[in-house]
CSV table of C-alpha atoms in Angstrom, one decimal:
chain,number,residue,atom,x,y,z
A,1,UNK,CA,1.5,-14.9,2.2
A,2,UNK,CA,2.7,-14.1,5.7
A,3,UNK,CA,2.6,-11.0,7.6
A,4,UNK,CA,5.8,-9.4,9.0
A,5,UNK,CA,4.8,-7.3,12.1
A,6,UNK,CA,6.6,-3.9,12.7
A,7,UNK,CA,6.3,-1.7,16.0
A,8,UNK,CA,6.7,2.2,15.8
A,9,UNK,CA,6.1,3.8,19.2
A,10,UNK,CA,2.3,1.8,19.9
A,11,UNK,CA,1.4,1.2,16.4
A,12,UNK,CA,1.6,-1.9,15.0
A,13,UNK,CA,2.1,-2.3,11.0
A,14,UNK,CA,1.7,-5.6,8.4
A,15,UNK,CA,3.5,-6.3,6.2
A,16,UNK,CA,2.8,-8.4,3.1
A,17,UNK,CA,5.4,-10.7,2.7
A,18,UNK,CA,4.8,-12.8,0.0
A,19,UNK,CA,6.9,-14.1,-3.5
A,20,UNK,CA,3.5,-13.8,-5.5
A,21,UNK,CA,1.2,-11.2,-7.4
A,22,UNK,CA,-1.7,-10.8,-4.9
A,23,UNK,CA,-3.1,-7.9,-6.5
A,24,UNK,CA,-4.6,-8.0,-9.5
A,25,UNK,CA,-7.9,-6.6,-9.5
A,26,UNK,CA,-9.9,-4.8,-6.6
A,27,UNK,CA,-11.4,-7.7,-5.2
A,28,UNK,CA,-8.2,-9.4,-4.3
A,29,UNK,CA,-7.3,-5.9,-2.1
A,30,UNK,CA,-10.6,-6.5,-0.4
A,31,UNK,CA,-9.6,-9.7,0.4
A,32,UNK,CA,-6.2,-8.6,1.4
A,33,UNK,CA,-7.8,-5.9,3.8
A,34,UNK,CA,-10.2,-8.0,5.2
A,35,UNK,CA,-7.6,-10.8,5.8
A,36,UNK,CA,-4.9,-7.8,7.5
A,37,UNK,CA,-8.0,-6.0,9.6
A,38,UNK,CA,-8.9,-9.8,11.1
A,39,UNK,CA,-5.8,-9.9,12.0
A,40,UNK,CA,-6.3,-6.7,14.3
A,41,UNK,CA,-4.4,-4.2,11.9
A,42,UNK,CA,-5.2,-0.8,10.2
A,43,UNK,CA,-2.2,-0.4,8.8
A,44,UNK,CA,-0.2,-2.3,5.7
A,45,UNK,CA,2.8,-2.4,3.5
A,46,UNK,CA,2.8,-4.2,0.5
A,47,UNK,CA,5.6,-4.6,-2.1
A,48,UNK,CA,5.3,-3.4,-5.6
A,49,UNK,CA,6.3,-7.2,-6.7
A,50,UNK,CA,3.1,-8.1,-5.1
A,51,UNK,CA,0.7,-5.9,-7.4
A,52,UNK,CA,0.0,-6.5,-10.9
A,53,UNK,CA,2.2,-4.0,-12.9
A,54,UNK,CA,-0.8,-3.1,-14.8
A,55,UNK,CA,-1.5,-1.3,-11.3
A,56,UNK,CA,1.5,1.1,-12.3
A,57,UNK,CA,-0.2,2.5,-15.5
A,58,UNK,CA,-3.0,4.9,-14.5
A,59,UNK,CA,-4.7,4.9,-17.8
A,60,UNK,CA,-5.7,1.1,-16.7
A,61,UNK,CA,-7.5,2.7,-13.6
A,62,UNK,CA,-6.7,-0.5,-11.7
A,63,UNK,CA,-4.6,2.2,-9.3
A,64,UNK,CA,-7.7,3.9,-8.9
A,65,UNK,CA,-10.0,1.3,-8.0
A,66,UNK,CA,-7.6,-0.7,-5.2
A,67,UNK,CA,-6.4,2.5,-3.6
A,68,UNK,CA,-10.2,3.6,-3.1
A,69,UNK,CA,-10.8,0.1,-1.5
A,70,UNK,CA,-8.3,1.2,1.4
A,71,UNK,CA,-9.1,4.5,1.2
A,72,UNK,CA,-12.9,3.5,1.9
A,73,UNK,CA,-12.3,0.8,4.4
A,74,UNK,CA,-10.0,2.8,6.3
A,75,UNK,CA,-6.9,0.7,5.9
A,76,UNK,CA,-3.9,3.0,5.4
A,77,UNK,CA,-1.5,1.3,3.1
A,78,UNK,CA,2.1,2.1,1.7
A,79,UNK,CA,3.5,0.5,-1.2
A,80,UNK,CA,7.3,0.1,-1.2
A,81,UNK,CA,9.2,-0.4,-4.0
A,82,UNK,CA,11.4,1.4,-7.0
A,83,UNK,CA,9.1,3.6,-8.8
A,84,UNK,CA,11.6,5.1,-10.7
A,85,UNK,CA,11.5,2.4,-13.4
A,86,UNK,CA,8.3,3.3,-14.7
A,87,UNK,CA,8.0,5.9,-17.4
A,88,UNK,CA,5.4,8.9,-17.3
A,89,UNK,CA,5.1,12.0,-15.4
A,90,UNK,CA,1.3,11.3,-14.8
A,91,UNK,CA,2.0,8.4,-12.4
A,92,UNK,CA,5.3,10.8,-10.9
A,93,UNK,CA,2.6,13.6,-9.9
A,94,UNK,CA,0.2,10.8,-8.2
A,95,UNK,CA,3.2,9.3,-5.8
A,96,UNK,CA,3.8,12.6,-5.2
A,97,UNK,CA,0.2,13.6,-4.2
A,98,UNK,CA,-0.1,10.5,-2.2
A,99,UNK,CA,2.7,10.8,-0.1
A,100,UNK,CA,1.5,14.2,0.9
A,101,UNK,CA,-1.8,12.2,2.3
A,102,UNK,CA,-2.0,9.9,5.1
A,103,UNK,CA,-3.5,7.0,3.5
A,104,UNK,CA,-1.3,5.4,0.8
A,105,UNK,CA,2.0,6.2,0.4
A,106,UNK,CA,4.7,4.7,-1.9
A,107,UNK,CA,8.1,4.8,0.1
A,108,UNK,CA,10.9,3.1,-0.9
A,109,UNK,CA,11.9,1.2,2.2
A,110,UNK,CA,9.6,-0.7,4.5
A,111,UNK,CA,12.1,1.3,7.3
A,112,UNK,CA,10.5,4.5,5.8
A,113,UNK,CA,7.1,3.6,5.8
A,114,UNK,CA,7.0,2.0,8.9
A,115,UNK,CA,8.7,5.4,10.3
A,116,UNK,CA,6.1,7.6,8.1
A,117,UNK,CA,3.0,5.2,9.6
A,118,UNK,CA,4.0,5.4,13.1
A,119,UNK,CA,4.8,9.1,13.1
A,120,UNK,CA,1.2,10.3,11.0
A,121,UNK,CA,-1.0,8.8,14.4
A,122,UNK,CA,-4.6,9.8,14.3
């Protein structure tokens, strides 16, 4: 895993890049957050590639439980990727509610979420 570094105005953004599943389970985004905040960021974009596609299924609740780990340690993330290709209006309504939010957002470019990040400045 490396981290990319993207500037919008004076925040700075990681992002994950990496050819493996780091997420699988909430502990691993723990670890992810703790190893992006040591690193002296509060803001991350991970891949969908890079998340178990289990994560894509709400009725798992594996969405759930990582989202509340960045949600609760303050990390704002965005997840880019091609939603589209997964079936159910249930996980449609939720990328729509999150991108309404501040804290996790699924974009489909890292260009838009590093624009949406550096524009939604505490």
């Amino acid at each position: 895993m490396t981290l990319a570094i993207h500037e919008s105005g004076n925040v700075r953004i990681a992002e994950v890049i990496s050819d493996d599943i780091l997420i699988h389970n909430p502990d691993e985004a723990l670890q992810l957050i703790v190893d992006v905040y040591y690193q002296d960021f509060d803001k991350v974009i991970i891949h969908e590639e890079n998340i178990i596609p289990d994560f894509f299924d709400l009725k798992t609740g594996i969405a759930g439980e990582v989202l509340q780990k960045f949600i609760n340690y303050k990390m704002r993330v965005s997840i880019v990727g091609a939603f589209e290709k997964y079936p159910g209006k249930s996980l449609r309504d939720f990328i729509y509610e999150s991108n309404k939010g501040r804290h996790v957002n699924f974009m489909p470019t890292v260009e838009e979420a590093v624009e949406k990040m550096g524009r939604d400045v505490k």
